[in-house]
Amino acid sequence: MLIMNPMTILCFGDSLTWGFSNGGFTQHPYALELQSSLMKYFPKDSISMDNRGQSGDLVISPPGGFLPRMGAAYSEVSSPYTWAIILGGTNDLGWGKPGDEIYSALQKVWDIPLSHGTNVLAVTVPECDCSSDLADRREYVNSHILNHTQENFYTFDLFRAIPWASMDDEQRALIWDDGVHFTPQGYDLLGSMLADRIVELVQGRQKMGADSGVVAEGKARQNPLVEEDDKKIKQTIIREDEVYAD
């Protein structure tokens, strides 16, 4: 089921989920804007976030803690999350880990929420100021994330949604804090995009239900409230073939 009331969302990952900015002196997780945006789409629903970002963590366990942390997350909740947004791999790539090992480790992490009936939204590794070797391994990981198929498994292509190299200096200063992390405004942009993606998936399931004569348990708003400035930012930085922004 894609629609549950209340909606509980696990935001899981490394420093990009934690909200690392300004050298770590500022914490501004994307979960803040994600919750705010979803509340505009679903004003009558109870929407809660569990932010489990850990700076410096790796997907490959050991030495990383993604797998045991995900297991702990599910042992600590009384009922499964509606969604688990999983973003990881940047640190593994930085430490020279092979792409196939990162993808294999991600599958083990995804399997925990999937086994509990949670919808998984897997996020690709974002672009960064990095070497060509790292970029090649990242491409391997991202292509396998996007081509992965499993029940209740969905993807969001952050690599394409918020680019690094193709931005001009003014845009980059607005969105990127350094060559890896975002500014608070960048995290807010990510949060609103993730909300758009979740609503897109929920509306798609509702439409399928309506077409087959099944009455959905609620309707997402067809005209979501999005601040005009956010729209302009999205339209400016999204690559021409991106479909997540209007």
Coordinates of C-alpha atoms in Angstrom, one line a residue:
M1 CA 0.0 0.0 0.0
L2 CA 1.3 3.4 -0.9
I3 CA -1.2 5.3 1.1
M4 CA -1.3 5.1 4.9
N5 CA -2.6 7.4 7.5
P6 CA -0.6 8.5 9.4
M7 CA 2.5 8.7 7.1
T8 CA 5.8 7.9 8.9
I9 CA 9.0 8.5 7.0
L10 CA 12.5 7.2 7.8
C11 CA 15.2 9.5 6.4
F12 CA 18.3 7.3 6.4
G13 CA 21.9 7.9 5.3
D14 CA 25.1 9.8 5.9
S15 CA 25.9 13.5 6.3
L16 CA 23.7 14.4 3.4
T17 CA 20.7 13.1 5.4
W18 CA 22.0 14.5 8.7
G19 CA 22.1 17.9 7.0
F20 CA 25.8 18.7 7.2
S21 CA 26.6 22.3 6.2
N22 CA 29.0 25.1 7.0
G23 CA 31.8 22.6 7.9
G24 CA 29.5 20.8 10.3
F25 CA 28.6 23.9 12.4
T26 CA 25.1 24.0 10.8
Q27 CA 22.7 21.1 10.7
H28 CA 19.8 21.5 8.3
P29 CA 18.3 18.1 7.2
Y30 CA 16.2 17.8 4.1
A31 CA 13.6 16.2 6.3
L32 CA 12.5 19.6 7.5
E33 CA 11.3 20.7 4.1
L34 CA 10.2 17.2 3.2
Q35 CA 7.7 17.3 6.1
S36 CA 6.6 20.8 5.4
S37 CA 6.0 20.1 1.7
L38 CA 4.1 16.9 2.3
M39 CA 1.9 18.6 4.8
K40 CA 0.9 21.0 2.0
Y41 CA -0.1 18.1 -0.2
F42 CA -1.8 16.1 2.6
P43 CA -3.1 18.7 5.1
K44 CA -5.4 16.3 6.8
D45 CA -2.8 13.6 7.4
S46 CA -0.4 13.1 10.3
I47 CA 3.1 13.2 8.8
S48 CA 6.2 12.4 10.9
M49 CA 9.9 12.1 10.2
D50 CA 12.6 10.0 11.8
N51 CA 16.0 11.4 10.7
R52 CA 18.8 8.8 11.0
G53 CA 21.6 10.5 9.1
Q54 CA 25.1 9.8 10.5
S55 CA 28.0 11.8 9.2
G56 CA 30.9 9.8 7.8
D57 CA 29.0 6.5 7.7
L58 CA 29.5 4.0 5.0
V59 CA 27.1 1.6 3.2
I60 CA 29.5 -1.3 3.3
S61 CA 29.3 -3.0 6.7
P62 CA 31.8 -3.4 8.2
P63 CA 33.4 -1.0 8.5
G64 CA 30.3 1.1 7.9
G65 CA 27.2 1.1 10.0
F66 CA 24.3 1.3 7.5
L67 CA 23.2 -2.3 7.9
P68 CA 23.2 -2.5 11.7
R69 CA 21.7 0.9 12.0
M70 CA 18.8 0.0 9.7
G71 CA 18.2 -3.1 11.7
A72 CA 18.2 -1.0 14.9
A73 CA 15.7 1.4 13.4
Y74 CA 13.2 -1.3 12.8
S75 CA 13.8 -2.9 16.2
E76 CA 12.9 0.4 17.9
V77 CA 9.6 1.2 16.2
S78 CA 6.2 -0.3 17.1
S79 CA 5.0 -0.3 13.5
P80 CA 6.9 -0.2 10.2
Y81 CA 7.6 3.1 8.5
T82 CA 5.4 4.1 5.5
W83 CA 8.5 5.2 3.5
A84 CA 12.3 4.7 3.9
I85 CA 14.3 7.3 2.0
I86 CA 17.8 5.8 1.7
L87 CA 20.8 7.9 0.5
G88 CA 24.3 6.6 0.8
G89 CA 27.5 5.7 -1.1
T90 CA 29.4 9.0 -1.2
N91 CA 31.7 8.1 1.6
D92 CA 32.3 4.6 0.3
L93 CA 33.3 6.1 -3.1
G94 CA 35.6 8.5 -1.3
W95 CA 37.3 5.6 0.4
G96 CA 37.9 3.9 -2.9
K97 CA 35.3 1.1 -2.5
P98 CA 34.3 -0.7 -5.7
G99 CA 30.9 0.1 -7.2
D100 CA 29.7 -3.5 -7.2
E101 CA 30.4 -3.8 -3.5
I102 CA 28.5 -0.6 -2.7
Y103 CA 25.5 -1.8 -4.7
S104 CA 25.5 -5.2 -3.1
A105 CA 25.6 -3.5 0.4
L106 CA 22.8 -1.2 -0.6
Q107 CA 20.6 -4.1 -1.5
K108 CA 21.0 -5.6 2.0
V109 CA 20.1 -2.3 3.5
W110 CA 17.0 -1.9 1.3
D111 CA 15.8 -5.5 2.1
I112 CA 15.2 -4.6 5.7
P113 CA 12.5 -2.0 5.2
L114 CA 11.1 -3.9 2.2
S115 CA 10.7 -7.1 4.3
H116 CA 8.5 -5.0 6.7
G117 CA 6.3 -3.7 4.0
T118 CA 7.8 -0.3 3.8
N119 CA 8.1 1.6 0.5
V120 CA 11.7 2.3 -0.2
L121 CA 12.8 5.4 -2.1
A122 CA 16.4 4.8 -3.1
V123 CA 18.3 8.0 -3.9
T124 CA 21.2 8.0 -6.3
V125 CA 24.6 9.3 -5.2
P126 CA 24.8 13.0 -6.0
E127 CA 27.4 14.7 -8.3
C128 CA 30.4 16.3 -6.5
D129 CA 33.7 17.9 -7.1
C130 CA 35.7 14.6 -7.5
S131 CA 38.1 12.6 -9.6
S132 CA 37.2 10.8 -12.8
D133 CA 37.8 7.4 -11.1
L134 CA 35.3 8.2 -8.4
A135 CA 32.9 9.4 -11.1
D136 CA 33.1 6.1 -13.0
R137 CA 32.4 4.1 -9.9
R138 CA 29.5 6.4 -9.0
E139 CA 28.0 5.9 -12.4
Y140 CA 28.1 2.2 -11.8
V141 CA 26.3 2.5 -8.5
N142 CA 23.7 5.0 -9.8
S143 CA 22.9 3.0 -12.9
H144 CA 22.3 -0.1 -10.8
I145 CA 20.1 1.8 -8.3
L146 CA 18.0 3.1 -11.2
N147 CA 17.7 -0.2 -12.9
H148 CA 16.9 -2.2 -9.7
T149 CA 13.4 -3.7 -9.6
Q150 CA 11.6 -5.0 -6.6
E151 CA 8.1 -4.7 -5.1
N152 CA 7.6 -1.4 -3.3
F153 CA 11.0 -0.2 -4.5
Y154 CA 11.2 3.3 -6.1
T155 CA 14.0 5.7 -7.0
F156 CA 14.9 9.3 -7.1
D157 CA 17.8 10.5 -9.3
L158 CA 19.5 13.1 -7.2
F159 CA 22.5 13.0 -9.5
R160 CA 20.5 14.5 -12.3
A161 CA 18.1 16.5 -10.1
I162 CA 20.8 18.7 -8.5
P163 CA 23.9 18.9 -10.6
W164 CA 27.3 20.3 -9.7
A165 CA 29.4 20.7 -12.8
S166 CA 26.7 22.3 -15.0
M167 CA 25.8 25.0 -12.5
D168 CA 27.2 28.5 -12.8
D169 CA 29.0 30.0 -9.9
E170 CA 26.0 31.9 -8.6
Q171 CA 23.8 28.9 -8.6
R172 CA 26.4 26.7 -7.0
A173 CA 27.0 29.2 -4.2
L174 CA 23.2 29.1 -3.5
I175 CA 22.8 25.3 -3.5
W176 CA 26.2 23.8 -2.7
D177 CA 28.1 24.4 0.6
D178 CA 31.2 22.7 -0.7
G179 CA 32.1 20.0 -3.2
V180 CA 30.0 17.4 -1.4
H181 CA 27.4 18.9 0.9
F182 CA 24.5 21.3 0.3
T183 CA 23.6 24.7 1.9
P184 CA 20.4 24.9 4.0
Q185 CA 18.7 26.2 0.8
G186 CA 20.1 23.2 -1.1
Y187 CA 18.8 20.8 1.5
D188 CA 15.4 22.5 1.4
L189 CA 15.4 22.1 -2.4
L190 CA 16.1 18.4 -2.0
G191 CA 13.4 18.0 0.6
S192 CA 10.8 19.6 -1.7
M193 CA 11.9 17.4 -4.6
L194 CA 11.6 14.2 -2.6
A195 CA 8.1 15.3 -1.5
D196 CA 7.2 15.8 -5.2
R197 CA 8.4 12.3 -6.0
I198 CA 6.5 10.7 -3.1
V199 CA 3.3 12.5 -4.1
E200 CA 3.9 11.5 -7.7
L201 CA 4.0 7.8 -6.6
V202 CA 1.0 8.1 -4.3
Q203 CA -1.1 9.9 -7.0
G204 CA -0.1 7.2 -9.5
R205 CA -1.3 4.4 -7.2
Q206 CA -4.5 6.4 -6.6
K207 CA -5.1 6.8 -10.3
M208 CA -4.5 3.1 -10.9
G209 CA -7.1 2.3 -8.1
A210 CA -9.6 4.7 -9.6
D211 CA -9.2 3.3 -13.1
S212 CA -9.8 -0.2 -11.8
G213 CA -12.8 0.8 -9.7
V214 CA -11.0 0.8 -6.4
V215 CA -11.7 3.8 -4.2
A216 CA -8.4 5.1 -2.7
E217 CA -8.3 6.0 1.0
G218 CA -7.6 9.6 0.3
K219 CA -6.6 11.9 -2.5
A220 CA -3.4 13.9 -2.9
R221 CA -3.9 17.4 -4.0
Q222 CA -3.7 17.9 -7.7
N223 CA -2.3 21.4 -7.4
P224 CA 0.4 21.2 -4.7
L225 CA 1.3 24.4 -2.9
V226 CA 4.9 25.3 -3.9
E227 CA 6.5 28.6 -3.1
E228 CA 7.2 30.6 -6.3
D229 CA 10.8 31.0 -5.4
D230 CA 11.3 27.3 -5.1
K231 CA 9.7 26.8 -8.5
K232 CA 12.1 29.2 -10.1
I233 CA 15.1 27.5 -8.4
K234 CA 14.0 24.1 -9.6
Q235 CA 13.3 25.3 -13.2
T236 CA 16.7 27.0 -13.3
I237 CA 18.9 24.2 -12.1
I238 CA 17.2 21.0 -13.3
R239 CA 18.6 19.7 -16.5
E240 CA 16.5 19.9 -19.6
D241 CA 15.4 16.3 -19.6
E242 CA 14.6 16.1 -15.9
V243 CA 10.9 15.4 -15.0
Y244 CA 10.7 16.0 -11.3
A245 CA 10.1 19.8 -11.4
D246 CA 7.2 21.5 -13.2

